[in-house]
């Protein structure tokens, strides 16, 4: 048995956090939906994002990774010839389901044992109201989806997962007519829907937030060169280390990011720490013992 001793001390330095997985998923999908050639720079390459790349390949996109950049060429997507295995990626499953609903042929989506326990009922029920034929294992994967997807008004529960809303948003430009997405109840994890909204606009979609949810025109996505920002969730750890023991700077952070975890800098200030924002750099300096605060972390 190995003994490990941790010695207290100070920490000082700077670090560039990993890229955002949420942005990477969406950038891959939107690039594949846009006809033409797109580049996704600074992506997070992981098992989950590789599952999304494989799913897009099975739908007809040409995807390769060169020198840390994902190159995506698409002439339009279609239903795959075989079932899509999302492995352990719930984001892939939920976002791809909406896209599959726009195809005239059947798409089957499955995954590992954990994925087959993920609830998909609210999304499938919403899609079925717009002409999509959906089957599942009591609302869980494996699921089968067959379009086409009609436009118009569609309702989705907002209290289970913002990924259901994002799935409808991303697929809406491919519907037969403009779509009004009515979100019932409070939308949980809304910053992720905000990310979807901002990225759809970056790829040319005409989408607006409304008092009931979202209005999306059925206009095509456009190709583009997109750079994935660093992940604020990952940046939180070194910033807190600075608050507890010295001074830490995180680099390549988008100060206008829609990521909910961007609030970590504000929270550390509330705790009494000195936070310096300089362009894409955030520095946290310990100024004493952090003070207790009351903060709502629901987003």
PDB file of C-alpha atoms in Angstrom, residues 34-259:
ATOM      1  CA  UNK A  34     -24.419  23.245 -43.313  1.00  0.00           C
ATOM      2  CA  UNK A  35     -23.755  22.373 -46.937  1.00  0.00           C
ATOM      3  CA  UNK A  36     -20.146  23.086 -47.826  1.00  0.00           C
ATOM      4  CA  UNK A  37     -16.824  22.994 -46.017  1.00  0.00           C
ATOM      5  CA  UNK A  38     -16.486  24.023 -42.369  1.00  0.00           C
ATOM      6  CA  UNK A  39     -13.673  23.995 -39.838  1.00  0.00           C
ATOM      7  CA  UNK A  40     -13.976  23.505 -36.097  1.00  0.00           C
ATOM      8  CA  UNK A  41     -10.855  24.853 -34.440  1.00  0.00           C
ATOM      9  CA  UNK A  42      -9.720  24.192 -30.874  1.00  0.00           C
ATOM     10  CA  UNK A  43     -12.220  21.335 -30.369  1.00  0.00           C
ATOM     11  CA  UNK A  44     -12.339  18.986 -27.424  1.00  0.00           C
ATOM     12  CA  UNK A  45     -11.575  15.523 -28.795  1.00  0.00           C
ATOM     13  CA  UNK A  46     -13.101  13.000 -26.411  1.00  0.00           C
ATOM     14  CA  UNK A  47     -15.086   9.773 -26.490  1.00  0.00           C
ATOM     15  CA  UNK A  48     -18.335  11.759 -26.453  1.00  0.00           C
ATOM     16  CA  UNK A  49     -17.417  14.152 -29.260  1.00  0.00           C
ATOM     17  CA  UNK A  50     -16.025  11.244 -31.277  1.00  0.00           C
ATOM     18  CA  UNK A  51     -19.461   9.622 -30.923  1.00  0.00           C
ATOM     19  CA  UNK A  52     -20.992  12.760 -32.412  1.00  0.00           C
ATOM     20  CA  UNK A  53     -18.484  12.767 -35.274  1.00  0.00           C
ATOM     21  CA  UNK A  54     -19.239   9.112 -36.027  1.00  0.00           C
ATOM     22  CA  UNK A  55     -22.980   9.821 -35.976  1.00  0.00           C
ATOM     23  CA  UNK A  56     -22.558  12.661 -38.463  1.00  0.00           C
ATOM     24  CA  UNK A  57     -20.369  10.462 -40.665  1.00  0.00           C
ATOM     25  CA  UNK A  58     -23.086   7.804 -40.739  1.00  0.00           C
ATOM     26  CA  UNK A  59     -25.506  10.504 -41.927  1.00  0.00           C
ATOM     27  CA  UNK A  60     -23.279  11.437 -44.854  1.00  0.00           C
ATOM     28  CA  UNK A  61     -20.819  14.067 -43.631  1.00  0.00           C
ATOM     29  CA  UNK A  62     -17.119  13.741 -44.443  1.00  0.00           C
ATOM     30  CA  UNK A  63     -15.224  14.425 -41.216  1.00  0.00           C
ATOM     31  CA  UNK A  64     -11.525  14.230 -40.465  1.00  0.00           C
ATOM     32  CA  UNK A  65      -9.210  15.672 -37.832  1.00  0.00           C
ATOM     33  CA  UNK A  66      -5.981  17.357 -38.926  1.00  0.00           C
ATOM     34  CA  UNK A  67      -3.554  19.139 -36.611  1.00  0.00           C
ATOM     35  CA  UNK A  68      -6.155  19.583 -33.903  1.00  0.00           C
ATOM     36  CA  UNK A  69      -8.815  20.990 -36.250  1.00  0.00           C
ATOM     37  CA  UNK A  70     -11.960  19.146 -37.336  1.00  0.00           C
ATOM     38  CA  UNK A  71     -12.588  19.492 -41.075  1.00  0.00           C
ATOM     39  CA  UNK A  72     -16.195  18.853 -42.084  1.00  0.00           C
ATOM     40  CA  UNK A  73     -17.529  18.673 -45.627  1.00  0.00           C
ATOM     41  CA  UNK A  74     -21.232  18.129 -46.201  1.00  0.00           C
ATOM     42  CA  UNK A  75     -23.542  17.924 -49.194  1.00  0.00           C
ATOM     43  CA  UNK A  76     -26.578  17.384 -46.992  1.00  0.00           C
ATOM     44  CA  UNK A  77     -27.412  14.630 -44.528  1.00  0.00           C
ATOM     45  CA  UNK A  78     -29.584  11.536 -44.834  1.00  0.00           C
ATOM     46  CA  UNK A  79     -30.795   8.663 -42.691  1.00  0.00           C
ATOM     47  CA  UNK A  80     -27.963   6.226 -41.920  1.00  0.00           C
ATOM     48  CA  UNK A  81     -27.791   2.734 -43.386  1.00  0.00           C
ATOM     49  CA  UNK A  82     -27.368   1.215 -39.922  1.00  0.00           C
ATOM     50  CA  UNK A  83     -28.269   2.090 -36.345  1.00  0.00           C
ATOM     51  CA  UNK A  84     -26.295   4.840 -34.617  1.00  0.00           C
ATOM     52  CA  UNK A  85     -24.461   3.815 -31.456  1.00  0.00           C
ATOM     53  CA  UNK A  86     -23.900   6.926 -29.326  1.00  0.00           C
ATOM     54  CA  UNK A  87     -21.912   4.835 -26.810  1.00  0.00           C
ATOM     55  CA  UNK A  88     -22.147   6.754 -23.512  1.00  0.00           C
ATOM     56  CA  UNK A  89     -22.899  10.224 -24.909  1.00  0.00           C
ATOM     57  CA  UNK A  90     -26.289  11.501 -23.804  1.00  0.00           C
ATOM     58  CA  UNK A  91     -25.709  14.802 -25.600  1.00  0.00           C
ATOM     59  CA  UNK A  92     -25.152  12.963 -28.882  1.00  0.00           C
ATOM     60  CA  UNK A  93     -28.313  10.917 -28.365  1.00  0.00           C
ATOM     61  CA  UNK A  94     -30.579  13.854 -27.625  1.00  0.00           C
ATOM     62  CA  UNK A  95     -29.264  16.310 -30.198  1.00  0.00           C
ATOM     63  CA  UNK A  96     -29.134  13.699 -32.984  1.00  0.00           C
ATOM     64  CA  UNK A  97     -32.712  12.570 -32.333  1.00  0.00           C
ATOM     65  CA  UNK A  98     -34.061  15.900 -33.536  1.00  0.00           C
ATOM     66  CA  UNK A  99     -31.954  15.773 -36.688  1.00  0.00           C
ATOM     67  CA  UNK A 100     -33.100  12.209 -37.420  1.00  0.00           C
ATOM     68  CA  UNK A 101     -36.704  13.413 -37.262  1.00  0.00           C
ATOM     69  CA  UNK A 102     -36.140  15.444 -40.448  1.00  0.00           C
ATOM     70  CA  UNK A 103     -35.335  12.371 -42.582  1.00  0.00           C
ATOM     71  CA  UNK A 104     -38.005  10.510 -44.554  1.00  0.00           C
ATOM     72  CA  UNK A 105     -36.401   7.156 -43.681  1.00  0.00           C
ATOM     73  CA  UNK A 106     -36.057   5.503 -40.288  1.00  0.00           C
ATOM     74  CA  UNK A 107     -33.117   6.171 -37.977  1.00  0.00           C
ATOM     75  CA  UNK A 108     -32.396   3.902 -35.010  1.00  0.00           C
ATOM     76  CA  UNK A 109     -30.365   5.253 -32.101  1.00  0.00           C
ATOM     77  CA  UNK A 110     -28.935   3.201 -29.272  1.00  0.00           C
ATOM     78  CA  UNK A 111     -26.046   3.234 -26.826  1.00  0.00           C
ATOM     79  CA  UNK A 112     -24.472   1.473 -23.894  1.00  0.00           C
ATOM     80  CA  UNK A 113     -26.294   0.163 -20.824  1.00  0.00           C
ATOM     81  CA  UNK A 114     -26.283   3.578 -19.164  1.00  0.00           C
ATOM     82  CA  UNK A 115     -27.686   5.316 -22.243  1.00  0.00           C
ATOM     83  CA  UNK A 116     -30.491   2.773 -22.441  1.00  0.00           C
ATOM     84  CA  UNK A 117     -31.719   4.095 -19.082  1.00  0.00           C
ATOM     85  CA  UNK A 118     -31.907   7.725 -20.256  1.00  0.00           C
ATOM     86  CA  UNK A 119     -35.456   9.109 -20.538  1.00  0.00           C
ATOM     87  CA  UNK A 120     -36.359  10.351 -24.011  1.00  0.00           C
ATOM     88  CA  UNK A 121     -40.139  10.408 -23.671  1.00  0.00           C
ATOM     89  CA  UNK A 122     -40.748  14.189 -23.621  1.00  0.00           C
ATOM     90  CA  UNK A 123     -38.727  14.746 -26.801  1.00  0.00           C
ATOM     91  CA  UNK A 124     -40.298  11.812 -28.648  1.00  0.00           C
ATOM     92  CA  UNK A 125     -43.790  12.897 -27.605  1.00  0.00           C
ATOM     93  CA  UNK A 126     -43.137  16.418 -28.862  1.00  0.00           C
ATOM     94  CA  UNK A 127     -41.807  15.170 -32.211  1.00  0.00           C
ATOM     95  CA  UNK A 128     -44.767  12.839 -32.665  1.00  0.00           C
ATOM     96  CA  UNK A 129     -47.133  15.832 -32.610  1.00  0.00           C
ATOM     97  CA  UNK A 130     -45.414  17.146 -35.758  1.00  0.00           C
ATOM     98  CA  UNK A 131     -45.796  14.045 -37.882  1.00  0.00           C
ATOM     99  CA  UNK A 132     -42.687  12.148 -36.754  1.00  0.00           C
ATOM    100  CA  UNK A 133     -43.101   8.410 -36.155  1.00  0.00           C
ATOM    101  CA  UNK A 134     -41.279   7.501 -32.931  1.00  0.00           C
ATOM    102  CA  UNK A 135     -40.885   4.174 -31.144  1.00  0.00           C
ATOM    103  CA  UNK A 136     -38.885   3.388 -28.032  1.00  0.00           C
ATOM    104  CA  UNK A 137     -38.396   1.050 -25.112  1.00  0.00           C
ATOM    105  CA  UNK A 138     -40.911   2.690 -22.769  1.00  0.00           C
ATOM    106  CA  UNK A 139     -39.514   6.124 -23.556  1.00  0.00           C
ATOM    107  CA  UNK A 140     -35.891   4.997 -23.439  1.00  0.00           C
ATOM    108  CA  UNK A 141     -33.339   3.821 -26.041  1.00  0.00           C
ATOM    109  CA  UNK A 142     -33.131   2.060 -28.358  1.00  0.00           C
ATOM    110  CA  UNK A 143     -35.373   4.510 -30.187  1.00  0.00           C
ATOM    111  CA  UNK A 144     -36.580   4.715 -33.763  1.00  0.00           C
ATOM    112  CA  UNK A 145     -37.378   8.026 -35.462  1.00  0.00           C
ATOM    113  CA  UNK A 146     -38.862   8.586 -38.933  1.00  0.00           C
ATOM    114  CA  UNK A 147     -39.784  11.981 -40.358  1.00  0.00           C
ATOM    115  CA  UNK A 148     -40.483  14.241 -42.025  1.00  0.00           C
ATOM    116  CA  UNK A 149     -40.718  17.008 -39.426  1.00  0.00           C
ATOM    117  CA  UNK A 150     -43.550  19.476 -39.943  1.00  0.00           C
ATOM    118  CA  UNK A 151     -43.183  23.056 -38.754  1.00  0.00           C
ATOM    119  CA  UNK A 152     -45.641  25.149 -36.769  1.00  0.00           C
ATOM    120  CA  UNK A 153     -46.241  25.110 -33.033  1.00  0.00           C
ATOM    121  CA  UNK A 154     -44.591  22.438 -30.904  1.00  0.00           C
ATOM    122  CA  UNK A 155     -44.587  22.044 -27.114  1.00  0.00           C
ATOM    123  CA  UNK A 156     -41.801  20.572 -24.987  1.00  0.00           C
ATOM    124  CA  UNK A 157     -41.441  20.196 -21.237  1.00  0.00           C
ATOM    125  CA  UNK A 158     -38.614  22.387 -19.962  1.00  0.00           C
ATOM    126  CA  UNK A 159     -38.172  20.944 -16.482  1.00  0.00           C
ATOM    127  CA  UNK A 160     -36.310  17.732 -17.382  1.00  0.00           C
ATOM    128  CA  UNK A 161     -33.478  18.631 -19.764  1.00  0.00           C
ATOM    129  CA  UNK A 162     -32.527  21.675 -21.829  1.00  0.00           C
ATOM    130  CA  UNK A 163     -31.070  19.204 -24.347  1.00  0.00           C
ATOM    131  CA  UNK A 164     -34.610  18.371 -25.476  1.00  0.00           C
ATOM    132  CA  UNK A 165     -35.153  22.046 -26.280  1.00  0.00           C
ATOM    133  CA  UNK A 166     -31.760  22.309 -27.985  1.00  0.00           C
ATOM    134  CA  UNK A 167     -32.585  19.244 -30.088  1.00  0.00           C
ATOM    135  CA  UNK A 168     -35.763  20.873 -31.388  1.00  0.00           C
ATOM    136  CA  UNK A 169     -33.998  24.185 -31.969  1.00  0.00           C
ATOM    137  CA  UNK A 170     -31.180  22.638 -34.009  1.00  0.00           C
ATOM    138  CA  UNK A 171     -33.545  20.566 -36.166  1.00  0.00           C
ATOM    139  CA  UNK A 172     -36.097  23.357 -36.725  1.00  0.00           C
ATOM    140  CA  UNK A 173     -34.325  24.968 -39.734  1.00  0.00           C
ATOM    141  CA  UNK A 174     -34.766  21.621 -41.525  1.00  0.00           C
ATOM    142  CA  UNK A 175     -38.523  21.450 -40.870  1.00  0.00           C
ATOM    143  CA  UNK A 176     -41.062  21.927 -43.666  1.00  0.00           C
ATOM    144  CA  UNK A 177     -42.086  25.355 -42.344  1.00  0.00           C
ATOM    145  CA  UNK A 178     -41.052  27.813 -39.602  1.00  0.00           C
ATOM    146  CA  UNK A 179     -41.337  26.442 -36.080  1.00  0.00           C
ATOM    147  CA  UNK A 180     -42.482  27.974 -32.805  1.00  0.00           C
ATOM    148  CA  UNK A 181     -41.091  26.019 -29.851  1.00  0.00           C
ATOM    149  CA  UNK A 182     -43.235  26.480 -26.741  1.00  0.00           C
ATOM    150  CA  UNK A 183     -41.317  25.589 -23.570  1.00  0.00           C
ATOM    151  CA  UNK A 184     -43.703  24.474 -20.824  1.00  0.00           C
ATOM    152  CA  UNK A 185     -42.621  25.352 -17.287  1.00  0.00           C
ATOM    153  CA  UNK A 186     -39.244  26.660 -16.227  1.00  0.00           C
ATOM    154  CA  UNK A 187     -36.362  25.688 -18.507  1.00  0.00           C
ATOM    155  CA  UNK A 188     -33.637  23.955 -16.504  1.00  0.00           C
ATOM    156  CA  UNK A 189     -29.993  24.612 -17.397  1.00  0.00           C
ATOM    157  CA  UNK A 190     -31.062  27.474 -19.656  1.00  0.00           C
ATOM    158  CA  UNK A 191     -27.455  28.580 -20.369  1.00  0.00           C
ATOM    159  CA  UNK A 192     -27.089  25.474 -22.551  1.00  0.00           C
ATOM    160  CA  UNK A 193     -30.092  26.550 -24.627  1.00  0.00           C
ATOM    161  CA  UNK A 194     -28.481  29.995 -24.811  1.00  0.00           C
ATOM    162  CA  UNK A 195     -25.343  28.334 -26.192  1.00  0.00           C
ATOM    163  CA  UNK A 196     -27.440  26.552 -28.808  1.00  0.00           C
ATOM    164  CA  UNK A 197     -29.139  29.819 -29.765  1.00  0.00           C
ATOM    165  CA  UNK A 198     -25.875  31.731 -30.173  1.00  0.00           C
ATOM    166  CA  UNK A 199     -24.220  28.946 -32.166  1.00  0.00           C
ATOM    167  CA  UNK A 200     -27.203  28.501 -34.484  1.00  0.00           C
ATOM    168  CA  UNK A 201     -26.985  32.197 -35.278  1.00  0.00           C
ATOM    169  CA  UNK A 202     -23.245  31.837 -35.882  1.00  0.00           C
ATOM    170  CA  UNK A 203     -24.068  29.212 -38.527  1.00  0.00           C
ATOM    171  CA  UNK A 204     -26.637  31.430 -40.230  1.00  0.00           C
ATOM    172  CA  UNK A 205     -29.895  30.258 -38.638  1.00  0.00           C
ATOM    173  CA  UNK A 206     -32.713  32.743 -38.121  1.00  0.00           C
ATOM    174  CA  UNK A 207     -33.784  32.063 -34.534  1.00  0.00           C
ATOM    175  CA  UNK A 208     -35.291  34.345 -31.916  1.00  0.00           C
ATOM    176  CA  UNK A 209     -36.027  33.910 -28.227  1.00  0.00           C
ATOM    177  CA  UNK A 210     -39.655  34.722 -27.412  1.00  0.00           C
ATOM    178  CA  UNK A 211     -41.786  34.989 -24.298  1.00  0.00           C
ATOM    179  CA  UNK A 212     -43.007  31.428 -24.922  1.00  0.00           C
ATOM    180  CA  UNK A 213     -39.732  29.861 -26.064  1.00  0.00           C
ATOM    181  CA  UNK A 214     -38.158  30.150 -29.515  1.00  0.00           C
ATOM    182  CA  UNK A 215     -39.140  31.001 -33.089  1.00  0.00           C
ATOM    183  CA  UNK A 216     -37.010  29.387 -35.803  1.00  0.00           C
ATOM    184  CA  UNK A 217     -37.257  29.990 -39.550  1.00  0.00           C
ATOM    185  CA  UNK A 218     -36.764  27.031 -41.896  1.00  0.00           C
ATOM    186  CA  UNK A 219     -33.736  28.560 -43.578  1.00  0.00           C
ATOM    187  CA  UNK A 220     -30.529  26.543 -44.190  1.00  0.00           C
ATOM    188  CA  UNK A 221     -27.386  26.667 -42.108  1.00  0.00           C
ATOM    189  CA  UNK A 222     -24.266  28.108 -43.719  1.00  0.00           C
ATOM    190  CA  UNK A 223     -20.709  26.787 -43.624  1.00  0.00           C
ATOM    191  CA  UNK A 224     -18.168  28.585 -41.475  1.00  0.00           C
ATOM    192  CA  UNK A 225     -14.847  28.534 -39.660  1.00  0.00           C
ATOM    193  CA  UNK A 226     -15.647  28.196 -35.955  1.00  0.00           C
ATOM    194  CA  UNK A 227     -13.345  28.303 -32.928  1.00  0.00           C
ATOM    195  CA  UNK A 228     -14.465  26.477 -29.784  1.00  0.00           C
ATOM    196  CA  UNK A 229     -13.909  28.464 -26.569  1.00  0.00           C
ATOM    197  CA  UNK A 230     -12.311  27.091 -23.431  1.00  0.00           C
ATOM    198  CA  UNK A 231     -14.539  25.450 -20.861  1.00  0.00           C
ATOM    199  CA  UNK A 232     -15.542  27.524 -17.832  1.00  0.00           C
ATOM    200  CA  UNK A 233     -16.407  24.375 -15.867  1.00  0.00           C
ATOM    201  CA  UNK A 234     -12.801  23.237 -16.199  1.00  0.00           C
ATOM    202  CA  UNK A 235     -11.518  26.760 -15.506  1.00  0.00           C
ATOM    203  CA  UNK A 236     -13.361  26.813 -12.181  1.00  0.00           C
ATOM    204  CA  UNK A 237     -10.959  24.351 -10.547  1.00  0.00           C
ATOM    205  CA  UNK A 238      -7.707  26.295 -11.028  1.00  0.00           C
ATOM    206  CA  UNK A 239      -9.480  29.563 -10.204  1.00  0.00           C
ATOM    207  CA  UNK A 240     -10.656  28.105  -6.901  1.00  0.00           C
ATOM    208  CA  UNK A 241      -7.118  26.830  -6.304  1.00  0.00           C
ATOM    209  CA  UNK A 242      -5.975  30.436  -6.617  1.00  0.00           C
ATOM    210  CA  UNK A 243      -8.624  31.512  -4.127  1.00  0.00           C
ATOM    211  CA  UNK A 244      -7.455  28.898  -1.635  1.00  0.00           C
ATOM    212  CA  UNK A 245      -3.729  29.204  -2.004  1.00  0.00           C
ATOM    213  CA  UNK A 246      -2.205  31.964  -4.090  1.00  0.00           C
ATOM    214  CA  UNK A 247      -2.698  33.368  -7.579  1.00  0.00           C
ATOM    215  CA  UNK A 248      -3.847  31.584 -10.735  1.00  0.00           C
ATOM    216  CA  UNK A 249      -4.588  32.868 -14.241  1.00  0.00           C
ATOM    217  CA  UNK A 250      -6.732  30.987 -16.750  1.00  0.00           C
ATOM    218  CA  UNK A 251      -6.281  31.846 -20.437  1.00  0.00           C
ATOM    219  CA  UNK A 252      -8.312  31.700 -23.656  1.00  0.00           C
ATOM    220  CA  UNK A 253     -11.595  32.445 -21.876  1.00  0.00           C
ATOM    221  CA  UNK A 254     -14.418  34.108 -23.801  1.00  0.00           C
ATOM    222  CA  UNK A 255     -15.584  37.008 -21.598  1.00  0.00           C
ATOM    223  CA  UNK A 256     -18.957  37.068 -23.406  1.00  0.00           C
ATOM    224  CA  UNK A 257     -19.521  33.309 -23.278  1.00  0.00           C
ATOM    225  CA  UNK A 258     -23.035  31.963 -22.723  1.00  0.00           C
ATOM    226  CA  UNK A 259     -21.655  29.231 -20.453  1.00  0.00           C
TER     227      UNK A 259
END
